[in-house]
Short mmCIF file of C-alpha atoms in Angstrom, two decimals:
data_model
loop_
_atom_site.label_atom_id
_atom_site.label_comp_id
_atom_site.label_asym_id
_atom_site.label_seq_id
_atom_site.Cartn_x
_atom_site.Cartn_y
_atom_site.Cartn_z
CA VAL I 1 1.06 6.36 -29.07
CA CYS I 2 2.52 8.10 -26.02
CA HIS I 3 3.47 11.76 -26.63
CA LEU I 4 5.37 13.70 -23.95
CA CYS I 5 5.95 17.44 -24.15
CA PRO I 6 8.70 19.49 -22.45
CA PHE I 7 6.20 20.64 -19.81
CA LEU I 8 6.31 17.11 -18.39
CA LEU I 9 10.09 17.30 -18.17
CA LEU I 10 9.72 20.22 -15.77
CA THR I 11 7.81 17.89 -13.45
CA VAL I 12 10.31 15.10 -14.00
CA ASN I 13 13.09 17.59 -13.21
CA GLN I 14 11.70 17.99 -9.69
CA GLU I 15 12.45 14.32 -9.11
CA THR I 16 15.86 14.34 -10.83
CA SER I 17 17.76 15.24 -7.67
CA GLN I 18 16.39 12.14 -5.95
CA VAL I 19 17.60 9.97 -8.83
CA ILE I 20 21.07 11.55 -8.81
CA GLN I 21 21.36 11.31 -5.03
CA ALA I 22 20.42 7.64 -5.23
CA ALA I 23 23.11 7.13 -7.89
CA PHE I 24 25.81 8.76 -5.75
CA ARG I 25 24.85 6.95 -2.58
CA ASN I 26 24.51 3.58 -4.27
CA ALA I 27 27.80 3.79 -6.19
CA LYS I 28 30.28 1.10 -5.12
CA PHE I 29 33.62 2.85 -5.04
CA PRO I 30 36.60 0.46 -5.36
CA ASN I 31 39.73 0.76 -3.28
CA ILE I 32 42.23 3.12 -4.88
CA THR I 33 45.92 2.26 -4.69
CA GLY I 34 48.94 3.97 -6.12
CA GLU I 35 52.63 4.59 -5.74
CA ARG I 36 54.95 7.50 -6.45
CA SER I 37 58.67 8.24 -6.08
CA MET I 38 59.43 11.21 -3.86
CA ARG I 39 62.77 12.93 -3.25
CA LEU I 40 64.28 11.97 0.09
CA LEU I 41 61.32 9.74 0.96
CA GLY I 42 61.89 7.12 -1.72
CA ARG I 43 58.72 5.46 -2.98
CA VAL I 44 55.47 6.44 -1.28
CA ALA I 45 52.60 3.96 -1.60
CA TYR I 46 49.02 4.77 -0.68
CA GLY I 47 45.58 3.20 -0.59
CA LEU I 48 42.10 4.70 -0.22
CA SER I 49 39.45 2.27 1.06
CA ASN I 50 35.93 2.20 2.49
CA ILE I 51 34.91 5.19 0.37
CA GLN I 52 31.39 6.37 1.16
CA VAL I 53 29.25 9.42 0.32
CA ASN I 54 27.80 11.65 3.02
CA ASP I 55 26.01 15.01 3.13
CA LEU I 56 25.03 15.13 -0.54
CA SER I 57 23.13 18.16 -1.84
CA ILE I 58 22.19 19.52 -5.28
CA GLU I 59 21.81 23.22 -5.97
CA ARG I 60 19.72 22.90 -9.14
CA SER I 61 19.03 20.66 -12.11
CA GLU I 62 17.76 21.25 -15.64
CA VAL I 63 16.17 18.81 -18.07
CA GLY I 64 15.59 19.47 -21.75
CA LEU I 65 15.30 17.85 -25.16
CA LYS I 66 17.99 18.12 -27.82
CA GLU I 67 17.68 17.95 -31.58
CA ASP I 68 20.23 15.16 -31.65
CA ASP I 69 17.63 12.74 -30.26
CA ALA I 70 18.75 12.88 -26.63
CA ILE I 71 17.44 13.99 -23.25
CA HIS I 72 19.86 16.52 -21.80
CA ILE I 73 20.23 16.73 -18.02
CA SER I 74 22.40 19.35 -16.36
CA ILE I 75 23.06 19.06 -12.61
CA LYS I 76 24.69 22.13 -11.11
CA ASN I 77 26.85 22.27 -7.98
CA VAL I 78 26.55 18.82 -6.48
CA THR I 79 28.27 19.11 -3.10
CA ALA I 80 29.28 15.82 -1.56
CA LEU I 81 31.46 14.72 1.32
CA PHE I 82 33.37 11.51 0.66
CA LYS I 83 34.71 9.62 3.67
CA GLY I 84 37.06 6.70 3.96
CA THR I 85 40.42 5.44 5.16
CA LEU I 86 43.87 6.43 3.80
CA THR I 87 46.72 3.99 4.32
CA TYR I 88 50.25 5.05 3.33
CA GLY I 89 53.90 4.18 3.85
CA TYR I 90 57.41 4.29 2.41
CA ALA I 91 59.37 1.55 0.69
CA GLY I 92 62.80 0.71 -0.61
CA ALA I 93 63.49 -0.85 -3.96
CA TRP I 94 62.54 -4.44 -2.98
CA PHE I 95 60.50 -4.02 0.14
CA LEU I 96 57.15 -2.32 0.80
CA GLN I 97 55.50 -1.82 4.14
CA LEU I 98 52.37 0.29 4.75
CA PHE I 99 52.34 1.32 8.35
CA HIS I 100 50.14 4.42 8.69
CA SER I 101 46.34 4.54 8.48
CA VAL I 102 44.21 7.67 8.92
CA ASP I 103 40.59 8.60 8.24
CA PHE I 104 40.02 11.11 5.51
CA GLU I 105 37.28 13.40 4.21
CA ILE I 106 37.06 14.84 0.72
CA GLU I 107 34.96 17.94 0.13
CA SER I 108 33.80 18.20 -3.47
CA SER I 109 31.77 20.45 -5.72
CA ILE I 110 30.77 18.89 -9.02
CA ASP I 111 28.76 19.73 -12.13
CA LEU I 112 27.20 16.80 -13.96
CA GLN I 113 26.19 16.69 -17.62
CA LEU I 114 24.12 13.80 -19.00
CA ASN I 115 22.89 13.05 -22.51
CA ILE I 116 20.46 10.13 -22.38
CA ASP I 117 19.57 8.28 -25.59
CA LEU I 118 16.41 6.17 -25.75
CA ILE I 119 16.91 3.06 -27.84
CA CYS I 120 14.74 0.08 -28.70
CA GLN I 121 16.05 -3.27 -27.47
CA LYS I 122 13.84 -6.35 -27.63
CA ASP I 123 10.78 -4.12 -28.20
CA LYS I 124 11.45 -2.20 -24.97
CA VAL I 125 12.71 1.30 -24.26
CA THR I 126 16.26 1.23 -22.93
CA PRO I 127 18.04 4.40 -21.81
CA ASP I 128 21.73 4.85 -22.58
CA ALA I 129 23.28 7.33 -20.12
CA SER I 130 26.88 6.50 -20.94
CA ASP I 131 27.37 10.04 -22.32
CA CYS I 132 28.19 11.38 -18.85
CA TYR I 133 30.60 14.12 -17.77
CA LEU I 134 31.68 15.29 -14.32
CA THR I 135 33.36 18.67 -13.86
CA PHE I 136 35.08 19.21 -10.51
CA HIS I 137 35.13 22.76 -9.15
CA LYS I 138 36.48 21.64 -5.80
CA LEU I 139 38.19 18.53 -4.45
CA THR I 140 39.76 19.09 -1.03
CA LEU I 141 41.33 16.34 1.08
CA HIS I 142 41.22 16.48 4.90
CA LEU I 143 43.08 13.98 7.07
CA GLN I 144 41.87 12.95 10.52
CA GLY I 145 39.50 15.91 10.53
CA ASP I 146 42.45 18.36 10.35
CA LYS I 147 41.36 21.29 8.21
CA GLN I 148 44.78 22.98 8.27
CA PRO I 149 47.23 22.49 5.37
CA GLY I 150 50.14 20.26 6.15
CA TRP I 151 52.91 18.56 4.25
CA LEU I 152 51.16 15.17 4.42
CA LYS I 153 47.85 16.56 3.18
CA GLN I 154 49.59 18.53 0.43
CA LEU I 155 51.60 15.50 -0.61
CA PHE I 156 48.60 13.21 -1.04
CA THR I 157 46.31 15.88 -2.49
CA ASP I 158 48.76 16.48 -5.30
CA PHE I 159 48.96 12.96 -6.66
CA ILE I 160 45.71 11.41 -5.44
CA SER I 161 43.31 14.03 -6.86
CA PHE I 162 43.70 13.06 -10.50
CA THR I 163 43.19 9.34 -9.84
CA LEU I 164 40.29 10.05 -7.51
CA LYS I 165 38.52 12.18 -10.13
CA LEU I 166 38.74 9.39 -12.67
CA VAL I 167 37.38 6.82 -10.23
CA LEU I 168 34.52 9.06 -9.08
CA LYS I 169 33.55 9.86 -12.65
CA ARG I 170 33.64 6.21 -13.71
CA GLU I 171 31.68 4.86 -10.76
CA VAL I 172 29.11 7.67 -10.50
CA CYS I 173 28.39 7.65 -14.25
CA LYS I 174 28.16 3.85 -14.22
CA GLU I 175 25.68 4.00 -11.35
CA ILE I 176 23.63 6.77 -13.00
CA ASN I 177 23.35 4.58 -16.10
CA ALA I 178 22.26 1.64 -13.94
CA VAL I 179 19.74 3.75 -12.01
CA ALA I 180 18.33 5.16 -15.27
CA GLN I 181 17.80 1.64 -16.61
CA THR I 182 16.32 0.45 -13.30
CA LEU I 183 13.96 3.44 -13.18
CA THR I 184 12.95 2.90 -16.82
CA ASN I 185 12.20 -0.77 -16.12
CA PHE I 186 10.17 0.28 -13.08
CA ILE I 187 8.07 2.66 -15.21
CA LEU I 188 7.67 0.08 -17.99
CA ASP I 189 6.64 -2.61 -15.50
CA LEU I 190 4.18 -0.15 -13.95
CA ALA I 191 2.73 0.58 -17.40
CA ALA I 192 2.62 -3.10 -18.41
CA ASN I 193 0.82 -4.00 -15.18
CA PHE I 194 -1.64 -1.17 -15.74
CA VAL I 195 -2.85 -2.73 -19.01
CA ARG I 196 -3.01 -6.27 -17.63
CA ASP I 197 -5.84 -7.86 -15.68
CA LYS I 198 -6.00 -11.62 -15.21
CA ASP I 199 -6.19 -13.21 -18.69
CA ILE I 200 -6.51 -9.92 -20.59
CA ILE I 201 -3.21 -8.29 -21.54
CA VAL I 202 -2.33 -5.37 -23.79
CA ASP I 203 1.07 -5.71 -25.44
CA ILE I 204 2.68 -2.27 -25.11
CA SER I 205 6.08 -3.27 -26.52
CA LEU I 206 7.54 -0.79 -28.96
CA ALA I 207 6.51 -0.81 -32.59
CA SER I 208 9.49 1.39 -33.51
CA ASP I 209 12.34 3.37 -31.95
CA PRO I 210 11.25 6.30 -29.75
CA VAL I 211 11.46 9.71 -31.39
CA ILE I 212 13.03 12.64 -29.54
CA LYS I 213 12.56 16.12 -30.97
CA ALA I 214 13.17 19.55 -29.46
CA SER I 215 9.45 19.83 -28.62
CA TYR I 216 8.41 16.28 -27.71
CA ILE I 217 9.26 12.64 -27.04
CA GLU I 218 7.06 10.12 -28.81
CA SER I 219 6.83 6.35 -28.57
CA HIS I 220 4.64 4.04 -30.67
CA HIS I 221 3.42 0.82 -29.06
CA LYS I 222 1.87 -2.26 -30.63
CA GLY I 223 -1.35 -2.23 -28.61
CA LEU I 224 -2.07 -5.90 -29.32
CA VAL I 225 -4.73 -7.38 -27.06
CA LEU I 226 -3.77 -10.85 -25.82
CA TYR I 227 -6.44 -13.10 -24.33
CA LYS I 228 -5.50 -16.61 -23.25
CA ASN I 229 -4.07 -18.20 -26.42
CA SER I 230 -5.45 -15.67 -28.87
CA SER I 231 -4.20 -12.30 -30.05
CA SER I 232 -5.66 -9.41 -31.98
CA VAL I 233 -4.03 -8.46 -35.26
CA LEU I 234 -1.86 -5.41 -35.80
CA SER I 235 -3.63 -2.82 -37.94
CA ASP I 236 -2.21 0.16 -39.78
CA SER I 237 -2.12 3.29 -37.64
CA VAL I 238 -3.60 6.53 -38.87
CA PHE I 239 -1.68 8.51 -36.25
CA SER I 240 0.02 11.74 -37.22
CA PRO I 241 1.86 14.15 -34.86
CA SER I 242 -0.25 16.96 -36.34
CA LEU I 243 -3.25 15.47 -34.52
CA LEU I 244 -1.80 16.69 -31.23
CA THR I 245 -1.11 20.15 -29.85
CA GLU I 246 1.84 21.08 -27.64
CA SER I 247 -0.15 22.74 -24.86
CA ARG I 248 -0.37 19.77 -22.46
CA MET I 249 2.25 17.63 -20.76
CA LEU I 250 1.16 14.18 -21.83
CA TYR I 251 -0.94 12.69 -24.64
CA PHE I 252 -2.14 9.16 -25.31
CA TRP I 253 -3.50 8.31 -28.74
CA LEU I 254 -5.59 5.09 -28.91
CA SER I 255 -6.95 3.48 -32.04
CA GLU I 256 -10.50 2.28 -32.49
CA HIS I 257 -9.05 -1.11 -33.36
CA SER I 258 -7.35 -1.46 -29.95
CA LEU I 259 -10.49 -0.50 -28.02
CA SER I 260 -12.60 -2.91 -30.08
CA SER I 261 -10.11 -5.69 -29.34
CA LEU I 262 -10.36 -4.93 -25.62
CA ALA I 263 -14.16 -5.08 -25.79
CA ALA I 264 -13.91 -8.44 -27.58
CA ALA I 265 -11.62 -9.81 -24.85
CA ALA I 266 -13.92 -8.54 -22.09
CA PHE I 267 -16.87 -10.22 -23.82
CA SER I 268 -15.00 -13.53 -24.22
CA ASP I 269 -13.98 -13.40 -20.55
CA GLY I 270 -17.60 -13.04 -19.43
CA ARG I 271 -17.09 -9.60 -17.92
CA LEU I 272 -20.01 -7.88 -19.64
CA LEU I 273 -22.47 -8.99 -17.00
CA LEU I 274 -24.35 -7.00 -14.38
CA ASN I 275 -26.63 -8.18 -11.57
CA LEU I 276 -29.04 -5.73 -9.92
CA ARG I 277 -31.14 -6.30 -6.83
CA GLY I 278 -32.61 -4.53 -3.84
CA GLU I 279 -32.45 -0.74 -3.92
CA LYS I 280 -30.76 -0.64 -7.35
CA LEU I 281 -33.54 -2.71 -8.82
CA GLN I 282 -36.17 -0.55 -7.13
CA GLU I 283 -34.61 2.62 -8.52
CA LEU I 284 -34.87 1.24 -12.04
CA PHE I 285 -38.46 0.07 -11.89
CA GLU I 286 -39.74 3.01 -9.88
CA MET I 287 -38.04 5.80 -11.80
CA GLU I 288 -41.45 7.46 -12.16
CA ASP I 289 -44.54 7.22 -9.99
CA THR I 290 -47.38 6.68 -12.46
CA GLU I 291 -50.31 4.34 -12.71
CA ALA I 292 -48.75 2.67 -15.77
CA GLN I 293 -45.51 2.07 -13.88
CA ARG I 294 -47.24 0.62 -10.81
CA ARG I 295 -49.36 -1.67 -13.01
CA ALA I 296 -46.35 -2.94 -14.98
CA VAL I 297 -44.32 -3.60 -11.82
CA GLN I 298 -47.23 -5.50 -10.25
CA MET I 299 -47.65 -7.65 -13.36
CA ILE I 300 -43.90 -8.45 -13.62
CA PHE I 301 -43.05 -9.08 -9.95
CA GLN I 302 -46.45 -10.44 -8.82
CA GLY I 303 -45.99 -8.93 -5.35
CA THR I 304 -42.44 -10.25 -4.84
CA SER I 305 -40.19 -7.72 -3.07
CA TYR I 306 -37.13 -6.26 -4.77
CA ASN I 307 -34.91 -7.90 -2.16
CA ASP I 308 -36.22 -11.26 -3.32
CA SER I 309 -35.68 -10.48 -6.99
CA VAL I 310 -32.68 -10.06 -9.27
CA ALA I 311 -32.19 -8.53 -12.71
CA LYS I 312 -29.37 -9.91 -14.84
CA VAL I 313 -28.06 -7.91 -17.81
CA TRP I 314 -25.45 -9.31 -20.18
CA SER I 315 -24.17 -8.96 -23.71
CA LEU I 316 -25.12 -11.75 -26.11
CA THR I 317 -22.75 -10.63 -28.84
CA GLN I 318 -19.40 -8.92 -28.95
CA PRO I 319 -19.95 -5.16 -28.73
CA GLN I 320 -19.08 -3.21 -31.86
CA ILE I 321 -17.22 0.02 -31.07
CA SER I 322 -17.00 3.02 -33.36
CA LEU I 323 -15.18 6.21 -32.37
CA GLN I 324 -16.87 9.35 -33.64
CA PRO I 325 -16.63 13.08 -32.80
CA GLU I 326 -19.89 12.74 -30.85
CA GLY I 327 -18.43 10.04 -28.60
CA THR I 328 -17.89 6.30 -28.49
CA VAL I 329 -20.72 4.50 -30.28
CA VAL I 330 -21.40 1.01 -28.90
CA ARG I 331 -23.71 -1.50 -30.56
CA SER I 332 -24.58 -4.84 -29.04
CA LEU I 333 -27.32 -7.44 -28.60
CA VAL I 334 -28.15 -7.41 -24.91
CA ALA I 335 -30.27 -9.75 -22.79
CA VAL I 336 -32.23 -8.78 -19.67
CA GLU I 337 -33.62 -11.39 -17.33
CA VAL I 338 -35.66 -10.60 -14.19
CA SER I 339 -36.12 -13.49 -11.76
CA THR I 340 -38.04 -13.71 -8.52
CA LEU I 341 -36.67 -15.81 -5.69
CA PRO I 342 -39.54 -17.27 -3.63
CA THR I 343 -38.40 -18.59 -0.25
CA GLY I 344 -37.57 -22.29 -0.43
CA GLU I 345 -38.45 -22.53 -4.12
CA GLU I 346 -36.59 -22.48 -7.42
CA PRO I 347 -36.09 -19.05 -9.04
CA LEU I 348 -38.83 -18.06 -11.45
CA VAL I 349 -38.07 -16.09 -14.61
CA ALA I 350 -40.62 -13.26 -14.65
CA LEU I 351 -39.22 -11.42 -17.65
CA TYR I 352 -36.77 -12.13 -20.45
CA MET I 353 -35.85 -9.69 -23.20
CA GLU I 354 -33.29 -9.48 -25.99
CA LYS I 355 -32.75 -6.07 -27.49
CA GLU I 356 -30.44 -4.42 -29.98
CA ILE I 357 -28.90 -1.39 -28.27
CA THR I 358 -26.98 1.49 -29.81
CA VAL I 359 -25.60 4.02 -27.37
CA THR I 360 -23.21 6.95 -27.72
CA VAL I 361 -21.04 7.43 -24.64
CA GLN I 362 -18.85 10.37 -23.66
CA ALA I 363 -16.07 9.76 -21.16
CA THR I 364 -14.56 12.15 -18.63
CA TYR I 365 -12.13 11.72 -15.76
CA ALA I 366 -12.61 13.89 -12.67
CA GLU I 367 -11.90 13.55 -8.95
CA LYS I 368 -9.98 10.34 -9.69
CA LYS I 369 -13.07 8.71 -11.23
CA LEU I 370 -13.86 7.65 -14.79
CA ILE I 371 -17.34 8.88 -15.68
CA LEU I 372 -19.21 7.38 -18.64
CA GLN I 373 -22.20 9.43 -19.72
CA PRO I 374 -24.67 8.18 -22.38
CA VAL I 375 -25.72 11.10 -24.57
CA ASP I 376 -27.81 9.28 -27.18
CA SER I 377 -29.29 5.81 -27.29
CA SER I 378 -31.86 3.65 -29.04
CA ILE I 379 -33.19 0.14 -28.53
CA GLU I 380 -35.01 -2.40 -30.64
CA ILE I 381 -36.64 -5.31 -28.82
CA LYS I 382 -35.92 -8.61 -30.58
CA VAL I 383 -37.33 -11.12 -28.05
CA PHE I 384 -39.93 -10.51 -25.33
CA LYS I 385 -41.17 -13.06 -22.79
CA CYS I 386 -43.16 -12.13 -19.70
CA THR I 387 -45.06 -14.56 -17.45
CA ALA I 388 -47.61 -11.83 -16.73
CA ASP I 389 -48.18 -11.30 -20.46
CA PRO I 390 -47.56 -14.66 -22.21
CA SER I 391 -49.07 -13.46 -25.47
CA GLY I 392 -46.97 -10.28 -25.50
CA GLU I 393 -50.03 -8.33 -26.54
CA ASP I 394 -50.00 -5.83 -23.67
CA PRO I 395 -48.24 -2.81 -25.22
CA SER I 396 -48.15 -0.94 -21.91
CA ILE I 397 -45.56 -3.33 -20.41
CA GLN I 398 -43.27 -3.17 -23.44
CA SER I 399 -43.63 0.61 -23.60
CA PHE I 400 -42.83 0.95 -19.90
CA LEU I 401 -39.81 -1.35 -20.17
CA GLN I 402 -38.49 0.44 -23.24
CA ASN I 403 -38.74 3.82 -21.51
CA MET I 404 -37.23 2.40 -18.34
CA ILE I 405 -34.25 0.96 -20.22
CA LEU I 406 -33.59 4.21 -22.08
CA ALA I 407 -34.06 6.54 -19.11
CA ALA I 408 -32.55 4.48 -16.29
CA GLY I 409 -31.24 1.10 -17.50
CA ILE I 410 -28.57 2.30 -19.92
CA PRO I 411 -27.28 5.03 -17.54
CA GLU I 412 -27.12 2.43 -14.76
CA VAL I 413 -25.12 0.00 -16.89
CA THR I 414 -22.67 2.67 -18.11
CA SER I 415 -22.28 3.99 -14.57
CA SER I 416 -21.51 0.49 -13.32
CA ILE I 417 -18.92 -0.01 -16.09
CA GLY I 418 -17.34 3.35 -15.22
CA SER I 419 -17.14 2.40 -11.54
CA ALA I 420 -15.65 -1.00 -12.36
CA LEU I 421 -13.01 0.56 -14.63
CA THR I 422 -12.21 3.17 -11.97
CA SER I 423 -11.69 0.43 -9.37
CA LEU I 424 -9.51 -1.48 -11.83
CA MET I 425 -7.35 1.57 -12.60
CA ASN I 426 -7.02 2.49 -8.93
CA SER I 427 -5.90 -1.06 -8.16
CA LYS I 428 -3.04 -0.26 -10.55
CA ARG I 429 -2.24 2.85 -8.43
CA LEU I 430 -3.49 5.48 -10.88
CA ASN I 431 -5.11 7.29 -7.96
CA LEU I 432 -1.65 7.95 -6.52
CA PHE I 433 -0.82 10.21 -9.45
CA GLU I 434 -1.97 13.79 -9.81
CA ILE I 435 -4.00 13.93 -13.03
CA ILE I 436 -4.62 17.60 -13.87
CA ASN I 437 -7.34 18.82 -16.27
CA PRO I 438 -7.70 15.56 -18.22
CA GLU I 439 -9.64 15.55 -21.48
CA ILE I 440 -10.86 12.53 -23.44
CA ILE I 441 -11.49 13.57 -27.04
CA THR I 442 -12.98 11.18 -29.60
CA ARG I 443 -12.53 11.57 -33.32
CA LYS I 444 -13.37 9.32 -36.24
CA GLY I 445 -11.34 6.16 -35.67
CA TYR I 446 -9.32 7.21 -32.62
CA VAL I 447 -9.42 8.80 -29.18
CA ILE I 448 -6.96 11.24 -27.59
CA VAL I 449 -6.39 11.47 -23.84
CA GLN I 450 -4.55 14.68 -22.93
CA LEU I 451 -3.61 15.86 -19.48
CA ASP I 452 -1.15 17.61 -17.21
CA PHE I 453 0.58 15.45 -14.71
CA GLY I 454 2.07 15.35 -11.22
CA PHE I 455 4.42 12.52 -10.24
CA PRO I 456 3.87 11.08 -6.74
CA SER I 457 7.21 11.62 -4.98
CA HIS I 458 6.43 9.03 -2.31
CA LEU I 459 6.03 6.37 -5.02
CA LEU I 460 9.50 7.13 -6.34
CA LEU I 461 10.97 7.16 -2.84
CA ASN I 462 9.39 3.80 -2.02
CA PHE I 463 10.80 2.41 -5.26
CA PHE I 464 14.34 3.52 -4.41
CA GLU I 465 14.08 2.26 -0.83
CA LYS I 466 13.18 -1.20 -2.14
CA SER I 467 15.58 -1.32 -5.08
CA LEU I 468 18.66 0.11 -3.40
#
């Protein structure tokens, strides 16, 4: 569930002027032709062509939510200078010849009112901005740069203005609707790419129509995890709007079922694997300088250096995830294998263990990094094989390893997973956004991510440069 509060609209409002300016500048204005009978002159025909927008500015804009399930946008005092070519002439009853052509400028001041509905089409959010109104406070025609009133200017201003207003309204509103849909598709594509990595995909298509209230916009997404030819099943949601406050800009509500499905896909894809060597391996096995530690290390590595050794940690079974107020509880059967790599010889397995691990993890996001912190953990050794202790009767080695895994091994694994997830999210450009005061709150069966938000203006500008 994605839950947006009006505070976010204030941030969006800062970018609204860029969207409206793009709509004006990208509008394709058709040639305008007309004809009118004038006393003494006969019929006067005219044509306006090559209409373009220059010197566009917006005084202010306002964005809000309406109880009638719409996003209301009010753009005040849009000043724009339209330029083009005016061709005109006089004709008799059966003959028409246009023989004058002059450049023109039109100074305008416009208010724009938009009511945008969000509808569900083919499981995707589609904006409908057809409810669009332009109010003209000023529409002044200048010919050949002449700012002084004249009979020709007055003549064409009188009977061109009405037609011109209709054309501007039609084309600008049509372009705003197109830009709104293009921008929505851009955001949806950005979101869909964010939850996709190689063969693992999260289906974020809509589960129902978006809801727009005076205090929030809310969209419910399927959250199905797709992996190769398999898919998770859709479970009943226990979400309720009362679970969320209205003090933050943006909320994401994630079910335990969706996170468990992601863990299952990561396990099937062979991603729950970690190799440690060199300094990382040394840090683990020399976390404390005691006689027992030095004796255990000597027995396991038999004098082989850490640079010539590798520790492999992987999950033997699909992790079971349970969301609780204390954090995310993960249970899994994990294997640890330490091998030495003698020069010119085959690797030798010095240690192999299988252990049942239960760990409670709390997640935070700070300084553009996801931090996973184990707060409680326990292990139960199921299988133990050590070349230095074939009988497994030396309790000091098992005791040392158990302490080492709890004190250093589990934190190292969770830290590595946090770093990998941070790199993955940053590859999706999350680091370009301003994430303010994020909180990750776990409850029984679900997790809430709540934050304030800053939209990267340069990302929007790059999008418009490419799309327009």
